[in-house]
Coordinates of C-alpha atoms and ligand atoms in Angstrom, one line a residue:
M1 CA 0.1 -0.1 -0.1
T2 CA 1.4 3.6 -0.7
P3 CA 0.6 6.2 1.6
L4 CA -2.1 8.0 -0.9
E5 CA -3.7 4.7 -1.0
Y6 CA -4.1 4.7 2.5
L7 CA -5.1 8.3 2.6
A8 CA -8.1 7.0 0.2
Q9 CA -8.8 4.0 2.1
T10 CA -9.0 6.1 5.2
E11 CA -10.8 8.9 3.9
K12 CA -14.4 8.5 6.0
Q13 CA -12.4 8.0 9.2
R14 CA -10.2 10.9 8.5
F15 CA -13.4 13.1 8.2
D16 CA -14.8 12.1 11.3
E17 CA -11.5 12.8 13.1
L18 CA -11.1 16.1 11.8
F19 CA -14.9 17.0 12.6
K20 CA -14.1 15.8 16.2
F21 CA -11.1 17.7 16.6
I22 CA -13.3 20.8 15.5
S23 CA -16.1 19.8 17.8
F24 CA -13.7 21.5 20.8
P25 CA -14.7 25.0 21.2
S26 CA -10.9 25.6 22.1
V27 CA -11.1 29.4 21.8
S28 CA -7.9 30.5 23.4
G29 CA -9.0 34.1 24.3
Q30 CA -12.0 33.3 26.4
P31 CA -11.6 32.4 29.7
E32 CA -15.0 30.8 30.1
R33 CA -13.4 28.2 27.4
K34 CA -10.4 27.2 29.1
A35 CA -11.4 23.7 30.2
D36 CA -12.5 23.2 26.7
V37 CA -9.1 24.5 25.1
A38 CA -7.7 21.7 27.7
A39 CA -10.1 19.0 26.8
C40 CA -9.4 19.6 23.0
G41 CA -5.2 19.2 23.6
Q42 CA -6.0 16.2 25.6
W43 CA -7.9 14.8 22.8
L44 CA -5.0 15.8 20.2
T45 CA -2.4 14.3 22.5
A46 CA -4.3 11.1 22.8
H47 CA -5.1 11.0 19.0
L48 CA -1.5 11.4 18.1
A49 CA -0.5 8.5 20.6
S50 CA -3.2 6.1 18.6
I51 CA -1.2 7.0 15.4
G52 CA 2.1 6.2 16.5
F53 CA 3.9 9.4 18.0
K54 CA 5.3 9.2 21.4
A55 CA 2.8 12.7 22.9
Q56 CA 2.3 14.5 25.9
L57 CA 0.2 17.5 26.8
M58 CA 2.4 20.1 28.5
P59 CA 1.9 22.7 30.5
T60 CA 2.9 26.7 30.0
G61 CA 1.7 29.4 31.9
G62 CA -1.3 29.7 29.8
H63 CA -3.3 27.0 27.7
P64 CA -1.1 24.0 27.3
V65 CA 0.9 22.8 24.2
V66 CA 0.6 19.3 22.7
Y67 CA 4.2 17.8 22.0
A68 CA 4.7 14.7 20.0
E69 CA 7.7 13.0 18.5
Y70 CA 8.7 10.1 16.1
L71 CA 12.5 9.7 16.0
T72 CA 13.6 7.1 13.5
D73 CA 17.4 7.8 12.6
K74 CA 20.0 10.0 14.0
K75 CA 21.3 10.7 10.5
A76 CA 18.1 11.9 8.9
P77 CA 17.0 15.5 9.4
T78 CA 14.8 16.3 12.1
I79 CA 11.7 18.4 11.2
L80 CA 9.8 20.4 13.9
Y81 CA 6.2 20.6 12.7
Y82 CA 4.3 23.6 14.1
G83 CA 0.2 24.3 14.3
H84 CA -2.2 25.5 16.5
Y85 CA -5.6 23.7 17.8
D86 CA -6.8 27.0 19.5
V87 CA -9.2 29.4 17.4
Q88 CA -10.8 32.7 17.3
P89 CA -14.4 33.4 19.0
P90 CA -17.0 32.3 16.8
E91 CA -19.1 35.0 17.6
P92 CA -21.5 36.5 15.9
F93 CA -23.4 33.3 16.3
E94 CA -26.4 34.6 14.4
L95 CA -24.3 34.8 11.2
W96 CA -23.2 31.2 11.2
T97 CA -25.5 28.7 8.4
T98 CA -24.4 26.1 10.7
P99 CA -23.1 26.1 14.2
P100 CA -19.3 27.1 14.3
F101 CA -18.2 23.7 16.1
E102 CA -20.3 21.4 14.3
A103 CA -18.5 20.9 11.1
Q104 CA -20.5 20.1 7.8
I105 CA -19.7 20.1 4.2
R106 CA -21.6 21.9 1.7
D107 CA -20.8 22.7 -1.6
G108 CA -17.4 21.1 -1.5
Y109 CA -16.4 23.0 1.5
I110 CA -15.9 22.0 5.1
Y111 CA -17.8 24.8 7.2
A112 CA -16.5 25.3 11.1
R113 CA -14.7 27.4 13.5
G114 CA -11.2 26.2 13.0
A115 CA -11.9 24.5 9.5
C116 CA -8.9 26.3 8.3
D117 CA -7.3 27.9 10.7
D118 CA -5.7 25.9 12.1
K119 CA -7.1 22.8 12.7
G120 CA -7.6 21.7 9.2
Q121 CA -4.3 22.5 8.2
T122 CA -2.6 21.2 11.3
F123 CA -4.5 17.8 10.5
T124 CA -3.1 17.5 7.1
H125 CA 0.2 17.2 8.5
I126 CA -1.1 14.6 11.1
K127 CA -2.7 12.6 8.5
G128 CA -0.1 12.9 6.1
L129 CA 2.5 11.2 8.3
E130 CA 0.1 8.8 9.6
A131 CA -0.4 7.7 6.2
V132 CA 3.6 7.5 5.6
L133 CA 3.9 5.5 8.7
K134 CA 1.4 3.2 8.1
A135 CA 1.6 2.7 4.5
T136 CA 5.9 2.1 5.0
G137 CA 6.1 1.3 8.8
S138 CA 8.3 4.1 9.3
L139 CA 9.2 7.8 8.5
P140 CA 12.2 8.8 6.3
I141 CA 12.7 11.7 8.7
N142 CA 12.5 12.4 12.6
V143 CA 9.6 14.5 13.7
K144 CA 8.5 16.6 16.0
L145 CA 5.2 18.1 16.3
L146 CA 4.6 21.5 18.4
I147 CA 0.7 22.4 18.6
E148 CA -0.2 25.0 20.7
G149 CA -3.4 26.7 22.3
E150 CA -2.9 29.8 22.1
E151 CA -1.6 31.5 18.7
E152 CA -4.9 33.4 18.3
S153 CA -4.0 35.2 21.9
H154 CA -0.4 36.0 20.9
S155 CA 1.4 33.0 21.8
A156 CA 1.9 34.6 24.9
N157 CA 3.6 31.8 26.8
L158 CA 5.1 29.9 24.0
P159 CA 8.5 31.9 23.8
K160 CA 9.2 30.8 27.4
F161 CA 8.4 27.3 26.5
L162 CA 10.5 27.3 23.7
K163 CA 13.5 28.7 25.9
A164 CA 12.9 26.1 28.7
N165 CA 12.9 23.0 26.1
K166 CA 15.6 24.1 23.4
D167 CA 16.8 20.6 23.3
M168 CA 13.4 18.7 23.2
L169 CA 12.9 20.9 20.5
K170 CA 16.4 20.7 18.5
A171 CA 15.6 20.2 14.5
D172 CA 16.7 21.2 11.4
I173 CA 14.2 23.2 9.8
V174 CA 10.1 24.2 10.9
V175 CA 7.3 23.3 8.6
V176 CA 3.9 25.6 9.4
S177 CA 0.7 25.5 7.3
D178 CA -1.3 28.1 8.6
T179 CA -1.0 30.8 5.6
G180 CA -2.8 30.3 2.2
Q181 CA -2.6 29.6 -1.3
F182 CA -2.4 32.8 -3.6
N183 CA -5.7 31.8 -5.2
E184 CA -8.1 28.9 -6.2
K185 CA -5.7 28.2 -8.9
T186 CA -2.4 28.7 -7.4
P187 CA -0.8 27.1 -4.5
A188 CA 2.0 29.2 -2.7
V189 CA 5.1 29.1 -0.4
T190 CA 4.8 32.1 1.8
F191 CA 8.5 34.3 2.4
G192 CA 7.2 36.9 4.8
L193 CA 4.7 37.7 7.5
R194 CA 3.8 40.9 8.8
G195 CA 3.8 41.5 12.7
I196 CA 1.1 42.8 15.2
A197 CA 0.7 45.3 17.7
S198 CA -2.4 45.3 19.7
T199 CA -4.0 47.6 22.0
E200 CA -7.2 48.7 23.8
V201 CA -8.0 52.3 24.2
F202 CA -10.6 53.9 26.9
I203 CA -12.1 57.2 27.1
D204 CA -13.6 58.1 30.4
G205 CA -16.0 61.2 30.5
P206 CA -18.7 62.1 33.0
D207 CA -18.7 59.5 36.1
R208 CA -22.1 58.3 34.7
D209 CA -24.5 58.3 31.7
V210 CA -26.2 61.7 31.4
H211 CA -28.9 63.0 29.8
S212 CA -27.7 64.4 26.3
G213 CA -30.5 67.4 26.7
S214 CA -29.1 68.5 29.8
F215 CA -25.4 68.2 28.9
G216 CA -25.3 67.7 25.2
G217 CA -22.8 70.5 24.0
T218 CA -21.3 71.3 27.4
I219 CA -18.8 68.6 27.9
A220 CA -16.8 66.5 25.7
N221 CA -19.0 63.5 24.6
P222 CA -16.5 60.1 25.1
I223 CA -18.0 58.6 21.9
N224 CA -17.7 61.4 19.7
T225 CA -14.3 62.2 21.2
L226 CA -13.0 58.7 20.5
C227 CA -14.7 58.9 16.7
W228 CA -12.9 61.7 16.2
M229 CA -9.5 60.6 17.8
V230 CA -9.7 57.5 15.4
A231 CA -10.5 59.8 12.6
Q232 CA -7.0 61.6 13.4
L233 CA -5.1 57.9 13.1
H234 CA -4.7 58.4 9.4
D235 CA -3.7 61.1 6.7
K236 CA -5.7 62.1 3.4
N237 CA -2.9 59.8 1.9
G238 CA -3.6 56.9 3.6
K239 CA -0.8 56.9 5.6
V240 CA -1.0 56.3 9.5
A241 CA -0.9 59.6 11.5
V242 CA 1.3 58.5 14.8
P243 CA 4.3 60.4 14.8
G244 CA 7.2 57.8 14.4
F245 CA 5.3 54.8 13.1
Y246 CA 7.3 54.8 9.9
A247 CA 10.7 55.2 12.0
G248 CA 12.9 52.2 10.4
V249 CA 10.5 51.1 7.6
K250 CA 11.9 50.4 4.3
P251 CA 9.5 50.7 1.1
P252 CA 9.4 47.4 -0.8
S253 CA 12.6 46.2 -2.7
K254 CA 12.8 46.2 -6.1
W255 CA 12.9 42.3 -6.2
E256 CA 9.8 42.1 -4.0
R257 CA 8.0 44.6 -6.1
T258 CA 8.8 42.8 -9.5
Q259 CA 7.8 39.5 -7.9
F260 CA 4.8 40.7 -6.5
K261 CA 3.9 42.0 -10.3
K262 CA 4.3 38.8 -11.7
L263 CA 1.7 37.3 -9.7
P264 CA -1.9 36.6 -11.4
F265 CA -3.9 39.2 -9.2
N266 CA -7.0 40.3 -10.5
E267 CA -8.3 43.3 -8.5
S268 CA -11.8 42.7 -9.6
A269 CA -12.3 39.3 -8.3
Y270 CA -10.5 40.5 -5.2
K271 CA -13.3 43.1 -4.7
K272 CA -16.1 40.6 -5.7
S273 CA -14.8 38.0 -3.0
I274 CA -15.9 40.2 -0.1
G275 CA -18.5 42.4 -1.8
V276 CA -16.6 45.9 -1.8
S277 CA -17.0 48.1 -4.9
G278 CA -13.7 49.6 -4.4
L279 CA -10.1 49.5 -2.3
Q280 CA -8.8 52.3 -0.7
G281 CA -5.2 52.3 1.2
E282 CA -1.7 54.0 1.2
K283 CA -1.2 56.0 -1.6
G284 CA 1.7 54.9 -4.0
F285 CA 1.5 51.4 -3.1
S286 CA -0.2 48.4 -5.0
T287 CA -2.8 46.1 -3.3
L288 CA -0.4 43.5 -2.8
E289 CA 2.2 45.8 -1.2
R290 CA -0.3 47.4 1.0
A291 CA -1.7 43.8 2.3
W292 CA 1.9 42.4 2.7
S293 CA 4.8 44.7 2.9
R294 CA 3.5 47.9 4.5
P295 CA 2.5 48.6 8.4
T296 CA -1.3 49.5 8.8
L297 CA -3.6 50.6 11.7
D298 CA -7.1 49.5 12.1
V299 CA -9.9 49.5 14.8
N300 CA -10.9 46.1 15.5
G301 CA -14.0 46.4 17.4
I302 CA -15.7 49.9 19.1
T303 CA -17.8 49.9 22.3
G304 CA -19.9 52.6 23.8
G305 CA -23.5 53.8 24.6
Y306 CA -26.8 52.5 24.2
Q307 CA -27.4 49.8 21.3
G308 CA -30.6 48.4 22.0
E309 CA -34.0 49.1 20.3
G310 CA -35.4 52.5 20.7
A311 CA -34.2 55.9 21.6
K312 CA -32.1 56.4 24.6
T313 CA -30.8 60.2 24.6
I314 CA -27.6 59.8 26.8
I315 CA -24.1 61.1 26.7
A316 CA -22.5 57.9 27.8
G317 CA -19.9 58.0 30.4
K318 CA -17.3 55.9 28.4
A319 CA -16.3 54.8 25.2
S320 CA -13.6 52.3 24.2
C321 CA -12.1 50.4 21.2
K322 CA -9.7 48.0 20.2
I323 CA -6.7 48.7 17.8
T324 CA -4.2 46.5 16.2
M325 CA -1.5 47.6 14.0
R326 CA 0.3 45.1 11.4
L327 CA 4.0 45.4 11.5
V328 CA 6.9 45.1 8.8
P329 CA 10.6 44.7 9.4
G330 CA 11.9 47.5 11.1
Q331 CA 9.1 48.2 13.9
K332 CA 9.0 46.6 17.2
P333 CA 5.5 46.1 18.7
M334 CA 6.1 47.9 22.4
D335 CA 7.6 51.0 20.7
I336 CA 4.7 51.1 18.1
C337 CA 2.0 50.9 21.0
N338 CA 4.1 53.7 23.0
K339 CA 3.9 55.6 19.9
L340 CA 0.4 55.2 20.0
E341 CA -0.2 55.9 23.3
R342 CA 1.5 59.2 23.1
Y343 CA -0.4 60.3 20.3
L344 CA -3.8 59.8 21.7
K345 CA -3.1 61.5 24.9
K346 CA -1.5 64.5 22.9
I347 CA -4.5 65.3 20.8
A348 CA -7.2 64.4 23.5
P349 CA -9.4 67.1 24.9
K350 CA -7.9 67.6 28.6
S351 CA -11.6 67.3 30.0
V352 CA -11.3 63.4 29.2
K353 CA -9.3 60.6 30.6
V354 CA -7.3 58.1 28.0
K355 CA -6.1 55.0 28.9
V356 CA -4.2 52.8 26.4
D357 CA -3.7 48.9 27.4
K358 CA -0.9 47.9 25.6
H359 CA -0.6 44.3 24.8
G360 CA 2.6 44.3 22.8
G361 CA 2.5 41.7 19.8
A362 CA 4.9 40.2 17.4
R363 CA 7.6 41.4 15.1
A364 CA 7.5 41.0 11.4
V365 CA 9.3 38.0 9.4
Q366 CA 11.2 37.0 6.4
V367 CA 12.1 33.6 5.8
P368 CA 14.4 32.4 3.3
I369 CA 13.5 32.7 -0.4
E370 CA 15.8 29.8 -1.7
G371 CA 17.5 27.0 -0.8
P372 CA 17.3 23.3 -0.7
W373 CA 14.9 23.1 2.1
L374 CA 12.5 25.5 0.4
E375 CA 13.1 23.7 -3.1
A376 CA 11.9 20.5 -0.8
A377 CA 9.1 21.8 0.0
S378 CA 8.3 23.4 -3.0
R379 CA 8.5 19.9 -4.9
A380 CA 5.9 18.5 -2.3
V381 CA 3.4 21.4 -2.8
A382 CA 3.7 20.7 -6.5
A383 CA 3.1 17.1 -6.1
G384 CA 0.1 17.2 -4.0
F385 CA -1.3 20.1 -5.7
G386 CA -0.2 19.5 -9.3
K387 CA 0.8 22.6 -9.7
K388 CA 4.2 24.8 -8.9
P389 CA 3.4 26.9 -6.3
V390 CA 4.6 30.6 -6.4
F391 CA 6.1 32.8 -3.9
I392 CA 4.2 35.1 -2.0
K393 CA 4.0 37.1 1.7
E394 CA 1.1 37.4 3.9
G395 CA -0.2 40.0 5.6
G396 CA -1.4 37.9 8.7
S397 CA 1.1 37.3 11.8
I398 CA 2.2 34.0 13.3
P399 CA 3.9 35.4 16.5
V400 CA 6.3 32.3 17.4
V401 CA 7.9 32.1 13.5
V402 CA 10.6 35.1 14.8
E403 CA 11.2 33.0 18.1
F404 CA 11.6 30.1 16.0
K405 CA 14.8 31.7 14.6
E406 CA 15.8 33.9 17.5
T407 CA 15.5 31.2 20.4
L408 CA 16.0 27.8 18.2
G409 CA 18.0 29.4 15.4
L410 CA 15.5 27.7 12.8
D411 CA 14.1 28.8 9.6
T412 CA 10.5 28.3 9.2
L413 CA 8.6 26.7 5.8
L414 CA 5.2 28.2 5.7
I415 CA 3.3 26.1 3.1
G416 CA -0.4 27.0 3.4
F417 CA -3.2 25.6 2.0
G418 CA -6.2 28.4 2.9
L419 CA -7.5 30.9 0.9
S420 CA -8.6 34.5 1.3
T421 CA -12.2 33.6 0.9
D422 CA -11.9 31.1 3.7
N423 CA -13.5 33.4 6.2
I424 CA -10.9 33.0 8.9
H425 CA -11.7 34.6 11.9
S426 CA -15.4 35.4 10.5
P427 CA -18.9 33.5 10.7
N428 CA -19.0 30.4 8.3
E429 CA -15.3 30.0 8.2
R430 CA -14.4 27.2 5.9
F431 CA -12.0 25.3 4.2
R432 CA -12.4 23.5 0.7
V433 CA -12.3 19.5 1.0
I434 CA -10.2 19.6 -2.1
D435 CA -7.5 21.8 -0.5
F436 CA -7.7 19.7 2.9
E437 CA -7.3 16.7 0.5
R438 CA -4.1 18.1 -1.6
G439 CA -2.6 19.3 2.1
C440 CA -2.9 15.7 3.2
K441 CA -1.0 14.8 -0.2
T442 CA 1.5 17.3 0.4
A443 CA 1.9 16.2 3.6
T444 CA 2.7 12.7 2.3
F445 CA 5.1 13.9 -0.1
L446 CA 7.2 16.3 2.0
P447 CA 9.0 14.1 4.5
F448 CA 10.4 12.0 1.4
E449 CA 11.2 15.6 0.2
L450 CA 12.8 16.7 3.1
A451 CA 14.8 13.6 3.7
K452 CA 16.6 14.1 0.7
V453 CA 17.9 17.5 2.0
K454 CA 21.8 17.0 3.0
K455 CA 22.4 18.3 6.5
Ligands
BES501 N1 -3.1 31.9 10.5 C1 -3.4 33.3 11.1 C2 -2.4 34.1 10.1 C3 -2.7 34.2 8.9 C4 -3.7 34.9 8.7 C5 -1.7 34.0 7.8 C6 -4.1 35.6 7.4 C7 -2.0 34.5 6.7 C8 -3.1 35.3 6.0 C9 -3.1 33.1 12.4 O1 -3.8 32.0 13.1 C10 -3.4 34.4 12.9 O2 -4.7 34.7 13.0 N2 -3.0 35.0 14.0 C11 -3.2 36.2 14.5 C12 -2.1 36.3 15.3 C13 -2.7 37.5 16.5 C14 -3.8 37.5 17.3 C15 -1.4 37.6 17.3 C16 -3.4 37.3 13.5 O3 -2.9 37.6 12.3 O4 -4.6 38.1 13.8
ZN502 ZN1 -3.7 30.2 12.3

């Protein structure tokens, strides 16, 4: 039996297992889901043990890490596979066609929170490795699997875990599938990710909600004020107006610009895919440059005042919003958070109180764009997808990739199987069945391709 035959023969079981994995509401950011996150980690650990890995659930200061290994031959390369079993909050529930943690296949897609990001993608490697193991009785490489439970919460405890377990995690290269293809017809290998800096901004005005007839026009309204302040965060050219925001930021290199221009980017399909009639962003840069190579600032949520039915004429005592900034090489998360705080405090009217919670984040990463490991990964993707991958960057963040380099000295191969239309972090997240299948196939070829690389 070949690994591909094994995949075909175990198809039903493979989907049942994926659906079970998805059924745990492992939302790392919601404290009330702590036990669900742990249960998901336990299930995954037991599953990895059942297919032949030495697996354990390891505590951290936050959610536990699933660690598993299969060591064959000291002379063979050692590959550290990374993924995450936690997911983003499913809310708002009412916008889901079927419940987020009950996976369902419709029109060629698996619908569920985590279907793509990142349970589905992580599972492709688990099933690919299982197929090689069962079909050939062994693996051509040494495998270490590190599947964490708090990537969607900034991987806050993982850097410490890496430092404490350097020996255990010794490897030659890291493999991550938590990114995307370029489009439906074009698989990709990713060579750069943006970083992130996260904050929450609180504006305090009067010490209670007050009647807008009595106080409207006499005091600073916290909601009006917050909205005005948010409007000061960009200039008319779409640049972020926070002083010092671009310090150390280099424009995309000539090589990068040329590389992006070669990609089959279709602007009208891009707009159509999310139902917008036009595009907007920093003047002087193309859409792909804006998304992948330029730093940005976005409000992710804003709160204040009465939101129920009917009228309620108040001036709310408080308003707040969550702001994240996507970073590029040269920017440091805490420095950027500090600059935002300074600017907001400077522009706010004196009569409101401004508080900025600074959560920091992760720096941007660039991984090698050539070399034997990358070529091996490209060959595996080409074999799995029946088409050679293109080289892209992505605008999202995977915080630990920087740490792999700095703490473990390891480069990362970013081979993602998702699509930008998979609704990750949104209602009706999905993963194409065919991409899951091609991902599993890629994952059966990858160990053999990586085994060919001379250490
Ligand atoms: N899988 C994503 C990263 C990603 C998103 C890659 C889009 C390529 C395109 C990852 O799970 C993620 O969402 N990360 C968070 C990290 C944050 C919470 C620190 C992100 O980018 O928002
Ligand atoms: Zn992810």
